Short mmCIF file of N, CA and C in Angstrom, two decimals:
data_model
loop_
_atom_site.label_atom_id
_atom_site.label_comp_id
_atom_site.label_asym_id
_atom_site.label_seq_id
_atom_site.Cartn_x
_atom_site.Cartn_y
_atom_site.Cartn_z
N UNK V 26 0.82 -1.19 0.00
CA UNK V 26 0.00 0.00 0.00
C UNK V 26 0.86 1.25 0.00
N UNK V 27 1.51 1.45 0.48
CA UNK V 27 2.60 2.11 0.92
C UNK V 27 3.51 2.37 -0.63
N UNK V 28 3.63 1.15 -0.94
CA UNK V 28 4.25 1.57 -1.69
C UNK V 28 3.68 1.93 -3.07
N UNK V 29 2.34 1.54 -3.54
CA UNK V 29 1.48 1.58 -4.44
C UNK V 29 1.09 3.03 -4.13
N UNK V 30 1.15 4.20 -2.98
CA UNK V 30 0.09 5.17 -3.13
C UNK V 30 1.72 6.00 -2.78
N UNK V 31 2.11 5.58 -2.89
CA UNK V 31 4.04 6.87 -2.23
C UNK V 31 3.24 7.41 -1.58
N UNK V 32 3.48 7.03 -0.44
CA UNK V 32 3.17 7.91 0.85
C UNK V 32 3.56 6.93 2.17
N UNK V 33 3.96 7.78 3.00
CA UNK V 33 4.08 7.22 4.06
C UNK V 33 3.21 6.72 5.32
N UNK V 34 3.10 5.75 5.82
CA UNK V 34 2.44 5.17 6.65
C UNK V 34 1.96 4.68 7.98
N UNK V 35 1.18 4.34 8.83
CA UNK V 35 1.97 3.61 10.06
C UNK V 35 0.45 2.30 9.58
N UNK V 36 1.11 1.46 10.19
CA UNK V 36 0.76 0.29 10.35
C UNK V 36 0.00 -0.41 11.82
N UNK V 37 -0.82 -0.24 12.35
CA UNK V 37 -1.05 -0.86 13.57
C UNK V 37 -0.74 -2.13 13.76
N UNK V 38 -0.55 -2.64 14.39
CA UNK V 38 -0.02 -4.16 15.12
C UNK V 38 -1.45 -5.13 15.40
N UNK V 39 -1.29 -6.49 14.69
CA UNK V 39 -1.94 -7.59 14.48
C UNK V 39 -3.07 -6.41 13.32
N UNK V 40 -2.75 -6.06 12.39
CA UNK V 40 -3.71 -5.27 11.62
C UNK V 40 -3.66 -6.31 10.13
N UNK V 41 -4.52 -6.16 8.91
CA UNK V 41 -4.15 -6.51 7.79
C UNK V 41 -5.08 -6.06 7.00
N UNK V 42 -5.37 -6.59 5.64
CA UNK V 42 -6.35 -6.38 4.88
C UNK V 42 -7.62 -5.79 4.86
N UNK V 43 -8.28 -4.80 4.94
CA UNK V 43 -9.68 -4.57 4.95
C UNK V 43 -9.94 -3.94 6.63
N UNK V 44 -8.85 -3.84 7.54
CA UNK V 44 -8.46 -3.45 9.07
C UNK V 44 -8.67 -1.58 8.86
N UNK V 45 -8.67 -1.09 8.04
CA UNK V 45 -9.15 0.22 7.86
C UNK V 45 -9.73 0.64 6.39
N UNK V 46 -10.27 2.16 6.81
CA UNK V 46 -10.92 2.79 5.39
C UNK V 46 -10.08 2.38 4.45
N UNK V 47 -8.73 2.44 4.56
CA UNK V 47 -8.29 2.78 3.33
C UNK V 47 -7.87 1.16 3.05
N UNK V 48 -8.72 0.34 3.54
CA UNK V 48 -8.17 -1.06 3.28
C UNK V 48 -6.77 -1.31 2.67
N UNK V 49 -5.79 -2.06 4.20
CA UNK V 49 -4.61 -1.81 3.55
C UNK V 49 -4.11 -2.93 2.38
N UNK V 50 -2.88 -2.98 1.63
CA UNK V 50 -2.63 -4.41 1.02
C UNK V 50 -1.47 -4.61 1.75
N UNK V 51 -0.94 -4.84 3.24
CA UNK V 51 -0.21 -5.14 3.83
C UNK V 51 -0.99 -5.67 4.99
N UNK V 52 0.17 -6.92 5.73
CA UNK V 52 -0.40 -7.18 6.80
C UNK V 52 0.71 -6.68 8.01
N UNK V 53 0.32 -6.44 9.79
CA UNK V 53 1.40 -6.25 10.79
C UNK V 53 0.93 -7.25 11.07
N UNK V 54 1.20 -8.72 11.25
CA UNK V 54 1.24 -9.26 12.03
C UNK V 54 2.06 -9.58 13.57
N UNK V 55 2.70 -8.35 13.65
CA UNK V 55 3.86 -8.75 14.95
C UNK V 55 2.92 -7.62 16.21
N UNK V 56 3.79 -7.82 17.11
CA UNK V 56 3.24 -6.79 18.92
C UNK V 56 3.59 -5.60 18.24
N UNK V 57 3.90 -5.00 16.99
CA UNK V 57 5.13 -3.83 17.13
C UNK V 57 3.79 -2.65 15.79
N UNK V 58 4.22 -1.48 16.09
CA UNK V 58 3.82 -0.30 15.54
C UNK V 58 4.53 -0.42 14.25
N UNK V 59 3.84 -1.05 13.25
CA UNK V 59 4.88 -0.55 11.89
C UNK V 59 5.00 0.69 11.01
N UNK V 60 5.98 1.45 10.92
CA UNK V 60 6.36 2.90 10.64
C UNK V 60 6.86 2.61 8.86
N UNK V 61 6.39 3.05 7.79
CA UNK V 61 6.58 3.26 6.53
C UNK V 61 6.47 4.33 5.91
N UNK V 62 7.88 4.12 4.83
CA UNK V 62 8.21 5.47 4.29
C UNK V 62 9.07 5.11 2.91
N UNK V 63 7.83 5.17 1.55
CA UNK V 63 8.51 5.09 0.59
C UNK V 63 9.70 5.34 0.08
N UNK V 64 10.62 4.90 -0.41
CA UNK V 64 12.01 5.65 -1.58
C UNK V 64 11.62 6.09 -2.61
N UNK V 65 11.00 7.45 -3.47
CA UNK V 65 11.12 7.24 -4.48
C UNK V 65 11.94 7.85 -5.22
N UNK V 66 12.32 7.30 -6.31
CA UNK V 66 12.88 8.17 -7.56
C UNK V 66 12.26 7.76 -9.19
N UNK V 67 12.64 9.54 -9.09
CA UNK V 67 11.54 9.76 -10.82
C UNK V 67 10.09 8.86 -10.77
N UNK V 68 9.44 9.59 -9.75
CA UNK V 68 7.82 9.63 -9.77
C UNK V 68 8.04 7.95 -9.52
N UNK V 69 8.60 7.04 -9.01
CA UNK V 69 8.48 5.35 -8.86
C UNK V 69 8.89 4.96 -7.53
N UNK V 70 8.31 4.28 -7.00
CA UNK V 70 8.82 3.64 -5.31
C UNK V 70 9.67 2.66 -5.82
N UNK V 71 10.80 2.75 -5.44
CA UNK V 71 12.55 1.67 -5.77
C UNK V 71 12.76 1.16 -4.17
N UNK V 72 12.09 1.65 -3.22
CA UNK V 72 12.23 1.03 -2.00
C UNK V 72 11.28 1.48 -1.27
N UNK V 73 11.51 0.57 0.12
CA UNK V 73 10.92 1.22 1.50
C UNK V 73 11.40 0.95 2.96
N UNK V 74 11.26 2.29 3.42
CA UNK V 74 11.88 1.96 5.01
C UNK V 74 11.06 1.75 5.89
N UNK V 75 11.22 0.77 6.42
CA UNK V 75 10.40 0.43 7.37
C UNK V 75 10.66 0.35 8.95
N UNK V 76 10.21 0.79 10.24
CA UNK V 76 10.73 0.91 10.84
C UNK V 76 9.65 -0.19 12.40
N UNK V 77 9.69 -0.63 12.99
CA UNK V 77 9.36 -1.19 14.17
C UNK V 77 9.27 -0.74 15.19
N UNK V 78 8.14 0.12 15.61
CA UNK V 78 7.96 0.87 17.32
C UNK V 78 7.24 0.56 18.59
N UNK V 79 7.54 0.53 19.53
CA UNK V 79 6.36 0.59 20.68
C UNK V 79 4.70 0.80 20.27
N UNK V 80 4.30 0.34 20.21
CA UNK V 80 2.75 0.80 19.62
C UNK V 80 1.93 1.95 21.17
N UNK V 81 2.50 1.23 22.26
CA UNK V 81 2.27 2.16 23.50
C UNK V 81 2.65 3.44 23.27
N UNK V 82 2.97 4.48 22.32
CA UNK V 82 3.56 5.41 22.33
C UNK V 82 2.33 6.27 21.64
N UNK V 83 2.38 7.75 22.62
CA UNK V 83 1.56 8.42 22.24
C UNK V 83 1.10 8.82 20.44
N UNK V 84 -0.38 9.35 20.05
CA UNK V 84 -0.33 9.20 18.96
C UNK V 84 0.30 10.28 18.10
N UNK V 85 1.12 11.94 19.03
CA UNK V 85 2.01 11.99 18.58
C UNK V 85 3.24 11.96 18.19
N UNK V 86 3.43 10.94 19.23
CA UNK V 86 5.09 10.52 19.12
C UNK V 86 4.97 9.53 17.73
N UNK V 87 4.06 8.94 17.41
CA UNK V 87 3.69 7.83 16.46
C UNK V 87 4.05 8.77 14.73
N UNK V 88 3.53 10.14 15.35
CA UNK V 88 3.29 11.07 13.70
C UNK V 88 4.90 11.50 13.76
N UNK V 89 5.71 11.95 14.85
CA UNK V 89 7.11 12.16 15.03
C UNK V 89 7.42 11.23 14.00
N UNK V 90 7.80 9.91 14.45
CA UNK V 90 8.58 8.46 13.80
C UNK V 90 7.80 8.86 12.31
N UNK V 91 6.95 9.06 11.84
CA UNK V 91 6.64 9.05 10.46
C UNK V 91 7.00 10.34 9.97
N UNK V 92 6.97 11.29 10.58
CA UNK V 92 7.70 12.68 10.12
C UNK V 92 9.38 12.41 9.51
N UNK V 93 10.00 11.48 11.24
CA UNK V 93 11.59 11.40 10.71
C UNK V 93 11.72 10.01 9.59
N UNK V 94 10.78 9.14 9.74
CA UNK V 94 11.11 8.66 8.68
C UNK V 94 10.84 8.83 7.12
N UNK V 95 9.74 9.80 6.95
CA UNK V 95 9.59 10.30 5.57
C UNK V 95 10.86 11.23 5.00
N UNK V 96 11.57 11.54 6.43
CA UNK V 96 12.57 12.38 6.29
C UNK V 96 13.83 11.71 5.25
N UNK V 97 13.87 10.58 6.08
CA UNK V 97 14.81 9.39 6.15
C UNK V 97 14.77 8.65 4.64
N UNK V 98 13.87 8.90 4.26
CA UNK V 98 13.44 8.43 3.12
C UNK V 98 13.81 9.34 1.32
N UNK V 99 13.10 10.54 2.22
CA UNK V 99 13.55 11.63 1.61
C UNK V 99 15.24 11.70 1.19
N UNK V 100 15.79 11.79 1.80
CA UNK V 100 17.29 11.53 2.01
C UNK V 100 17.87 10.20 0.99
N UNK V 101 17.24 9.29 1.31
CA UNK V 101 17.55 8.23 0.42
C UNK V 101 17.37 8.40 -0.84
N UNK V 102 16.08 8.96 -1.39
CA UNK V 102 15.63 9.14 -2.76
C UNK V 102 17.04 9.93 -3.26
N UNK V 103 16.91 11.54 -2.24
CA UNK V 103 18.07 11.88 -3.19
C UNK V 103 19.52 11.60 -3.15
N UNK V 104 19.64 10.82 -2.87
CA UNK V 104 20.96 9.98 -2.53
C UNK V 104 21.07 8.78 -3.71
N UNK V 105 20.12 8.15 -4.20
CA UNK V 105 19.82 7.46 -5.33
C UNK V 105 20.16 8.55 -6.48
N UNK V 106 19.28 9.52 -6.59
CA UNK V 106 19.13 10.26 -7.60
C UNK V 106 20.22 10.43 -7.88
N UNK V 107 21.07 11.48 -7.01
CA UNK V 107 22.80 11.83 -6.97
C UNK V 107 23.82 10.87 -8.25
N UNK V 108 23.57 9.30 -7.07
CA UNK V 108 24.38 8.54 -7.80
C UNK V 108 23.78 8.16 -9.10
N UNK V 109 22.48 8.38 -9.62
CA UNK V 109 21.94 7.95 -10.88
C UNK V 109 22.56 9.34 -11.92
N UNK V 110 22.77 10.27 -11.23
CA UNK V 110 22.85 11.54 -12.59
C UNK V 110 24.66 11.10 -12.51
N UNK V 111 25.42 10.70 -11.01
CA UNK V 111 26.92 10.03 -11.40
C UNK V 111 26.63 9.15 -12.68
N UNK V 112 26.65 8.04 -12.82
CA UNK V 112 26.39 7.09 -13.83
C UNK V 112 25.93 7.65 -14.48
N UNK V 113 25.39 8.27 -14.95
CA UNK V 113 24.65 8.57 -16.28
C UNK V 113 26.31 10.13 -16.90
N UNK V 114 26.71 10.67 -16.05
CA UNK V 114 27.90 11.59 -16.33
C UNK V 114 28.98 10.91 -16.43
N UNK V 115 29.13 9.52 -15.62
CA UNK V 115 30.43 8.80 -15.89
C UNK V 115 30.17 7.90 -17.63
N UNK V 116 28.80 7.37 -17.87
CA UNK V 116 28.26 6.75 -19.16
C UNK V 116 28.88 7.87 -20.29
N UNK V 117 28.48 9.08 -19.75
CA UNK V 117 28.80 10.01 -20.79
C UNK V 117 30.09 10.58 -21.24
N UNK V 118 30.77 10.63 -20.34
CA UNK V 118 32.17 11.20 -20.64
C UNK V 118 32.83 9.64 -20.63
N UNK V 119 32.14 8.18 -20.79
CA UNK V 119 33.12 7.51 -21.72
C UNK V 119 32.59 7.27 -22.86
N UNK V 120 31.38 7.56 -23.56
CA UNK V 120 31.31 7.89 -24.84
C UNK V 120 32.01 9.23 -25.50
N UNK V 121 32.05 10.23 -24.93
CA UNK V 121 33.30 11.36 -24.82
C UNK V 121 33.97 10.44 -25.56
N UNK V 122 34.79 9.80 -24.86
CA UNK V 122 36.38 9.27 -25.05
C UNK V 122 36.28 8.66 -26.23
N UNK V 123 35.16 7.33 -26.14
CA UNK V 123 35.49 6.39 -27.23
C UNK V 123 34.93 7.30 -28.47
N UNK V 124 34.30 8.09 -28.78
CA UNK V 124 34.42 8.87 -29.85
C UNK V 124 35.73 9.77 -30.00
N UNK V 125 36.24 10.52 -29.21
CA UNK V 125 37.63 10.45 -29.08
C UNK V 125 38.81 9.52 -29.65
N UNK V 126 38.41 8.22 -29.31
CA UNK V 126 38.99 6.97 -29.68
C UNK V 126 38.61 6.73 -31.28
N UNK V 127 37.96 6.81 -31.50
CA UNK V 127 37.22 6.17 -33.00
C UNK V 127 37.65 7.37 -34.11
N UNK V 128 38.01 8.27 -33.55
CA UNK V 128 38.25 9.39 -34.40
C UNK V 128 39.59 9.15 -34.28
N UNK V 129 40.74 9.21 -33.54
CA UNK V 129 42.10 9.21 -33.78
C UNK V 129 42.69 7.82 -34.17
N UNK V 130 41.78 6.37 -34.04
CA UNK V 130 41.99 5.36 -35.13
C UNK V 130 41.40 5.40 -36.11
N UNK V 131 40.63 6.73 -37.26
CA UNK V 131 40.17 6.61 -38.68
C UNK V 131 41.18 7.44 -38.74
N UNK V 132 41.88 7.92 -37.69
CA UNK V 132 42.49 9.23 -38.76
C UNK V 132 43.72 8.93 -39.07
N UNK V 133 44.34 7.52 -39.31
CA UNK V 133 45.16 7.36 -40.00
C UNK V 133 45.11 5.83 -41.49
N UNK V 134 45.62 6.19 -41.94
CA UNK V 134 45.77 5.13 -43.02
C UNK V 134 46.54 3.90 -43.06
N UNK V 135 47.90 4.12 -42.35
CA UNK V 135 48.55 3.11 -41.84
C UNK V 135 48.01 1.94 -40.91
N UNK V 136 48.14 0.42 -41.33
CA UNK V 136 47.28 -0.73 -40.37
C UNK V 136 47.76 -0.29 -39.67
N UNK V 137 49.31 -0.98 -39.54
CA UNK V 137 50.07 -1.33 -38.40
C UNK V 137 50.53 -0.36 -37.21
N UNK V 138 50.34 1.50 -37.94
CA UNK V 138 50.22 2.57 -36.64
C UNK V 138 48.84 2.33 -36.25
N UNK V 139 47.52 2.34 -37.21
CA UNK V 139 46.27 1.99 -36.56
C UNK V 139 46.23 1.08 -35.40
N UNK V 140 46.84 -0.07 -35.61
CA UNK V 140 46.61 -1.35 -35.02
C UNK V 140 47.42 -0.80 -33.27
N UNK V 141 48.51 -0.29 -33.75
CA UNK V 141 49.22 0.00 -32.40
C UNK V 141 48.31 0.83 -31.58
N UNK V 142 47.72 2.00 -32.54
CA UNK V 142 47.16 2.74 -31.90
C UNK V 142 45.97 2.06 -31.15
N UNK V 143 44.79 1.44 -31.70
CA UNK V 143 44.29 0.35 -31.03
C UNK V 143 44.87 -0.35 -29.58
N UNK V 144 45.78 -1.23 -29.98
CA UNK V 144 46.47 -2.05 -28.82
C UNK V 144 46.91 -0.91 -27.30
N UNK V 145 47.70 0.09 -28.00
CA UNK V 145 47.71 0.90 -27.07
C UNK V 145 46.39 1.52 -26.07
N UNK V 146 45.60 2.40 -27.14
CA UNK V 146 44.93 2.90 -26.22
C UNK V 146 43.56 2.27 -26.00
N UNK V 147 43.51 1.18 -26.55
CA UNK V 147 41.62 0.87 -26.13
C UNK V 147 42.30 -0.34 -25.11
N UNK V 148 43.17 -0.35 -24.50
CA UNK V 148 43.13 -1.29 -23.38
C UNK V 148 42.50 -0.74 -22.20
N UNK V 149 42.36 0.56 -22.09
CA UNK V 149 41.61 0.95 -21.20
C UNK V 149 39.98 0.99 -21.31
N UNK V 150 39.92 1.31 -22.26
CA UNK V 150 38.30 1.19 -22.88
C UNK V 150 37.74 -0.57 -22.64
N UNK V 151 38.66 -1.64 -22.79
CA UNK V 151 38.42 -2.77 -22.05
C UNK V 151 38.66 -3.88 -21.34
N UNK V 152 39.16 -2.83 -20.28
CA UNK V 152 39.89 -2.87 -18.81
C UNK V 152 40.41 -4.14 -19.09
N UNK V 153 41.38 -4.23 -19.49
CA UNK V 153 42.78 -5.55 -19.64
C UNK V 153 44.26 -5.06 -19.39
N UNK V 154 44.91 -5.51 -19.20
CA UNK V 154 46.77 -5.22 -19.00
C UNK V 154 47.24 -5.35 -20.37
N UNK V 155 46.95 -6.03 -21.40
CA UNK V 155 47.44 -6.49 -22.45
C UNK V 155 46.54 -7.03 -23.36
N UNK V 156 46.71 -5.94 -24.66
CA UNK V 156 45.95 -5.95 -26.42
C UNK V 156 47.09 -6.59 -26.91
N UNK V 157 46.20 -7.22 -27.79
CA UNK V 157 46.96 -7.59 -29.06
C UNK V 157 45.60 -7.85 -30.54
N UNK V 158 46.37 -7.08 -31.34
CA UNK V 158 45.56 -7.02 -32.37
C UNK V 158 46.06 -7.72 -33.95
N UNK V 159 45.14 -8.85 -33.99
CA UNK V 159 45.20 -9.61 -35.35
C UNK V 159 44.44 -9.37 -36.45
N UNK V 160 45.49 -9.18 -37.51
CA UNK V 160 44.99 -8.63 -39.14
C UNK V 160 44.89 -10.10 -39.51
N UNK V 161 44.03 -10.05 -40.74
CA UNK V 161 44.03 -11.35 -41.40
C UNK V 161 43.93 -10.71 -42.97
N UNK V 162 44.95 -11.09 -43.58
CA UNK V 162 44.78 -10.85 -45.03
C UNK V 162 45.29 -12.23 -45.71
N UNK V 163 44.13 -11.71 -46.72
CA UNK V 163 43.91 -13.37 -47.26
C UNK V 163 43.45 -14.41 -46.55
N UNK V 164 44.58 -15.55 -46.31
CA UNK V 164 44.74 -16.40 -45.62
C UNK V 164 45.59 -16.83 -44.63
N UNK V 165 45.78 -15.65 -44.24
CA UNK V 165 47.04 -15.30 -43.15
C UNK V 165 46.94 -14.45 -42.39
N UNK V 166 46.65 -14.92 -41.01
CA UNK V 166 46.52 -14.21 -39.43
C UNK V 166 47.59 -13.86 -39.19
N UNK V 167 47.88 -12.39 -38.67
CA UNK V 167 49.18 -11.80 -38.46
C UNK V 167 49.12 -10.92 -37.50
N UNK V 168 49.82 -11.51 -35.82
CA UNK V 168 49.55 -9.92 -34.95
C UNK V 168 50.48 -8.98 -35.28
N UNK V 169 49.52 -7.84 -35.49
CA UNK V 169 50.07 -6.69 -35.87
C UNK V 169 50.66 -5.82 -35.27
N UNK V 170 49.82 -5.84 -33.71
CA UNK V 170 50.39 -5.00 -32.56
C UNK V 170 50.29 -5.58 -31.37
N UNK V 171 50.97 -5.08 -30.50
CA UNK V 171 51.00 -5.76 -28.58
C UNK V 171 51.09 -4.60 -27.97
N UNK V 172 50.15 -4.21 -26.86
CA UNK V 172 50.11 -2.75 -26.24
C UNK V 172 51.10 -3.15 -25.66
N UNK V 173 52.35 -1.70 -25.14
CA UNK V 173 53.17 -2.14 -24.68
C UNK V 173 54.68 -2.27 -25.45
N UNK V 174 54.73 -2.43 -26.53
CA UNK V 174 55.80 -3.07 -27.56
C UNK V 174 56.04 -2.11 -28.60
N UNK V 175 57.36 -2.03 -29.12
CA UNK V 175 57.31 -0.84 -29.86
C UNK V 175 56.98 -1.96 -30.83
N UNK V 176 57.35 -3.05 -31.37
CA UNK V 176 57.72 -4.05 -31.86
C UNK V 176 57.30 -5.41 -32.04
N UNK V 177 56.06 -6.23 -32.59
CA UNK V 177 55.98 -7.32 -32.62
C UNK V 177 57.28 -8.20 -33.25
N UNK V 178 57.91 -9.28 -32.54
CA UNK V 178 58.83 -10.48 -33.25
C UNK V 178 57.54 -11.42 -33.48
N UNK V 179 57.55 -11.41 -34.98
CA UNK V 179 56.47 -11.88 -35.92
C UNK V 179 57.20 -13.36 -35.58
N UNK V 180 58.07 -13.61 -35.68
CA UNK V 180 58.50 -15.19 -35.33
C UNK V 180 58.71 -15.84 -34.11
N UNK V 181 58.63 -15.15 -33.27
CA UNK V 181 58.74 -15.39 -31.85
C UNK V 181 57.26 -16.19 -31.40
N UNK V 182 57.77 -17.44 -30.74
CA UNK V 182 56.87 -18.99 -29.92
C UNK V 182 55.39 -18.19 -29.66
N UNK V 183 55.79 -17.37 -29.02
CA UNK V 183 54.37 -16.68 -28.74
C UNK V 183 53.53 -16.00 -29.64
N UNK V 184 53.80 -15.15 -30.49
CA UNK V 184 53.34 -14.82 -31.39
C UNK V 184 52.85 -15.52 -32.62
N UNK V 185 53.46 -16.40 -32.87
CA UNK V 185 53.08 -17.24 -33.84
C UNK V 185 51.69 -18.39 -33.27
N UNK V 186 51.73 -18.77 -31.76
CA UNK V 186 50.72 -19.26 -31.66
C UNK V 186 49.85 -18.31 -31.33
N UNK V 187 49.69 -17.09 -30.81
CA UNK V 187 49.09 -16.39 -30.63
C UNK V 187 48.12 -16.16 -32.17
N UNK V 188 48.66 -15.83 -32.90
CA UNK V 188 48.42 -15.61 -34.54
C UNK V 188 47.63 -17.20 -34.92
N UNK V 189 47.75 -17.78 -34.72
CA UNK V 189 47.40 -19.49 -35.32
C UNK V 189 45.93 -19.81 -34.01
N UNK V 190 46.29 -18.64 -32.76
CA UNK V 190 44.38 -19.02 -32.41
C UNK V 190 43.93 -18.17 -32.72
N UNK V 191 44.28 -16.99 -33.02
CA UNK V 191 43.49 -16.06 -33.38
C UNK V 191 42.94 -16.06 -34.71
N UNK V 192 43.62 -16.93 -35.54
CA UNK V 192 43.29 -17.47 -36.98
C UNK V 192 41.53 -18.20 -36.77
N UNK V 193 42.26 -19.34 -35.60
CA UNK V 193 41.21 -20.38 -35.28
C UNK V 193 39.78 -19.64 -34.74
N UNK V 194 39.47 -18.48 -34.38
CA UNK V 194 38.99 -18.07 -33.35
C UNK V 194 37.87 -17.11 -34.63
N UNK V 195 38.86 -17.00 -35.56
CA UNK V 195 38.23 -15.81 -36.71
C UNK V 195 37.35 -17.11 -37.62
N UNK V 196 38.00 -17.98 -37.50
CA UNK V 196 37.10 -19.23 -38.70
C UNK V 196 35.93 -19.50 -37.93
N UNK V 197 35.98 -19.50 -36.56
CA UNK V 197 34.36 -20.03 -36.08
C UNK V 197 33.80 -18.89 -35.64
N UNK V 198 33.84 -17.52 -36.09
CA UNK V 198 33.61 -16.12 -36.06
C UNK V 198 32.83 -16.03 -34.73
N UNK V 199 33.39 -16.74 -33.28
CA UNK V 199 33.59 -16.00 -32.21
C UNK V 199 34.49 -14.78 -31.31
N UNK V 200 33.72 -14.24 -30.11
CA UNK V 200 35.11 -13.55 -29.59
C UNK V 200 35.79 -14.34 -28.75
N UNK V 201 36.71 -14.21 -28.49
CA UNK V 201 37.81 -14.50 -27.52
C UNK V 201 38.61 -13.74 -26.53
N UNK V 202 37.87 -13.99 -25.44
CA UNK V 202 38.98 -12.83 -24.45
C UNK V 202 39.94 -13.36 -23.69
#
């Protein structure tokens, strides 16, 4: 109920269904005063606080506890909100970048500076220690770059198997991380 009408509540103890006017859709089944106080954000209840009181307690100490907890609540919403407009500014300034990114790998013609450029800087774009980027022309897988390296050794144990799964990996046109 509570959370269907955003608004805050109290609950009487051993109370439930059809127990008042506003027939609730919650039940208290416990000894205890139940105190409710929606979360919302952007017009939607995303939570609720609920709190457990003396039911012996005068009926305005009862409107107190629902005062501080609408408070309490209040607080939460914009505390959600906060971190939702974070994420949505951190989402944005890394599309920033990777357009950033996508523009300074078209803007050259060269694979193998492309490719470096790649290996180099999109390791951060997907959070790894170590790129390596395989060309395939024709019929021949060839790493082109290793973030890190001024230099691939095209014949070197590693590279060559490196190149021969990445071959394998391009024929059954999955990714591989």
């Amino acid at each position: 109920h509570s959370m269907a009408h955003q608004r805050a509540l109290i609950v009487a103890p051993h109370s439930g269904p059809g127990d008042t006017d506003e027939s609730l859709q919650i039940q208290n089944p416990t000894d205890s005063l139940l105190v409710l106080a929606p979360i919302i954000l952007d017009g939607e209840a995303v939570g609720i606080v609920e709190v457990f009181q003396d039911p012996n307690r005068r009926s305005s100490a009862q409107q107190g506890y629902l005062q501080f907890l609408t408070r309490i609540a209040n607080e939460a919403s914009r505390f959600l909100k906060n971190r939702q407009f974070r994420e949505i500014r951190a989402k944005e300034e890394l599309w920033d970048q990777l357009e950033l990114f996508t523009r300074s790998v078209h803007g050259g013609l060269n694979p193998t500076q492309v490719a470096y450029l790649i290996a180099n800087d999109g390791k951060k774009y997907i959070q790894c220690e170590r790129v390596s980027v395989a060309v395939k022309r024709g019929k021949k897988t060839k790493i082109e770059a290793i973030s890190g390296q001024d230099t691939v050794e095209k014949r070197s144990n590693l590279v060559t198997r490196m190149a021969k799964l990445a071959d394998k990996v391009l024929k059954h046109g999955e990714n591989l991380i």
